[in-house]
Amino acid sequence: MHTVIVIASGLILLAVTLLLGRWPGSSVPLAVQVFIGLWLIIALGNMWFGVSRAGYSVRDELPMFLLVFGAPALIAVWVWFKHTGS
């Protein structure tokens, strides 16, 4: 359940950054880049918490990290390419 909540949080963060990217003077590609950087830091923090506090090994947490980071990041990259037309 924790993984679903974290991924949903990532999608909410993506939505917020995309809304900010639509403001005058900003751009969606820049918003996506900012999101990916922020989300990487947050996903690594989530992995660190699982290893240091919850007692999981890095080997156990790595697949969850890839899922938690990858799902919202892939959607962000898709939005980036759809917006730039590439």
CSV table of C-alpha atoms in Angstrom, one decimal:
chain,number,residue,atom,x,y,z
A,1,MET,CA,0.0,0.0,0.0
A,2,HIS,CA,2.9,2.3,0.8
A,3,THR,CA,4.2,2.0,-2.8
A,4,VAL,CA,0.9,3.0,-4.3
A,5,ILE,CA,0.7,6.0,-2.0
A,6,VAL,CA,4.2,7.1,-2.9
A,7,ILE,CA,3.5,6.7,-6.7
A,8,ALA,CA,0.3,8.6,-6.3
A,9,SER,CA,2.2,11.4,-4.6
A,10,GLY,CA,4.6,11.4,-7.5
A,11,LEU,CA,1.8,11.9,-9.9
A,12,ILE,CA,0.4,14.7,-7.8
A,13,LEU,CA,3.8,16.4,-7.8
A,14,LEU,CA,4.0,15.9,-11.6
A,15,ALA,CA,0.6,17.6,-12.0
A,16,VAL,CA,1.7,20.5,-9.8
A,17,THR,CA,4.9,21.0,-11.8
A,18,LEU,CA,3.1,20.8,-15.1
A,19,LEU,CA,0.6,23.4,-13.9
A,20,LEU,CA,3.5,25.7,-13.0
A,21,GLY,CA,5.1,24.9,-16.4
A,22,ARG,CA,2.1,26.4,-18.1
A,23,TRP,CA,2.5,29.8,-16.3
A,24,PRO,CA,3.7,32.7,-18.5
A,25,GLY,CA,7.5,32.7,-18.6
A,26,SER,CA,7.9,29.0,-17.9
A,27,SER,CA,7.8,25.9,-20.1
A,28,VAL,CA,6.5,22.4,-19.8
A,29,PRO,CA,9.9,20.8,-20.7
A,30,LEU,CA,11.6,22.7,-17.9
A,31,ALA,CA,8.8,21.7,-15.5
A,32,VAL,CA,9.3,18.1,-16.5
A,33,GLN,CA,13.1,18.4,-15.9
A,34,VAL,CA,12.5,20.0,-12.5
A,35,PHE,CA,10.0,17.2,-11.6
A,36,ILE,CA,12.4,14.4,-12.6
A,37,GLY,CA,15.2,15.9,-10.4
A,38,LEU,CA,12.9,16.4,-7.4
A,39,TRP,CA,11.3,13.0,-7.8
A,40,LEU,CA,14.7,11.3,-8.0
A,41,ILE,CA,15.7,12.9,-4.7
A,42,ILE,CA,12.4,12.0,-3.1
A,43,ALA,CA,12.5,8.4,-4.4
A,44,LEU,CA,16.1,8.0,-3.2
A,45,GLY,CA,15.0,9.3,0.2
A,46,ASN,CA,12.2,6.8,0.2
A,47,MET,CA,14.6,4.0,-0.6
A,48,TRP,CA,17.0,5.2,2.1
A,49,PHE,CA,14.2,5.2,4.7
A,50,GLY,CA,13.3,1.6,3.7
A,51,VAL,CA,16.9,0.5,4.1
A,52,SER,CA,18.0,2.4,7.2
A,53,ARG,CA,14.7,2.6,9.2
A,54,ALA,CA,12.5,-0.2,8.0
A,55,GLY,CA,15.2,-2.8,7.9
A,56,TYR,CA,15.1,-3.8,4.2
A,57,SER,CA,18.2,-4.6,2.3
A,58,VAL,CA,19.2,-2.5,-0.8
A,59,ARG,CA,18.6,-5.6,-2.8
A,60,ASP,CA,15.0,-5.7,-1.5
A,61,GLU,CA,14.4,-2.0,-2.0
A,62,LEU,CA,16.0,-1.6,-5.5
A,63,PRO,CA,13.0,-3.0,-7.4
A,64,MET,CA,10.6,-0.8,-5.4
A,65,PHE,CA,12.8,2.2,-6.1
A,66,LEU,CA,12.7,1.5,-9.8
A,67,LEU,CA,8.9,1.2,-9.7
A,68,VAL,CA,8.4,4.2,-7.5
A,69,PHE,CA,10.7,6.5,-9.5
A,70,GLY,CA,10.1,4.9,-12.9
A,71,ALA,CA,6.3,5.1,-13.1
A,72,PRO,CA,5.9,8.9,-12.6
A,73,ALA,CA,9.1,9.6,-14.5
A,74,LEU,CA,8.0,7.7,-17.6
A,75,ILE,CA,4.7,9.6,-17.6
A,76,ALA,CA,6.7,12.8,-17.3
A,77,VAL,CA,8.9,11.9,-20.2
A,78,TRP,CA,5.9,11.0,-22.3
A,79,VAL,CA,4.3,14.4,-21.5
A,80,TRP,CA,7.6,16.1,-22.5
A,81,PHE,CA,7.7,14.4,-25.8
A,82,LYS,CA,4.0,15.0,-26.5
A,83,HIS,CA,4.4,18.6,-25.7
A,84,THR,CA,7.6,19.2,-27.8
A,85,GLY,CA,6.2,17.1,-30.7
A,86,SER,CA,9.3,14.9,-30.8
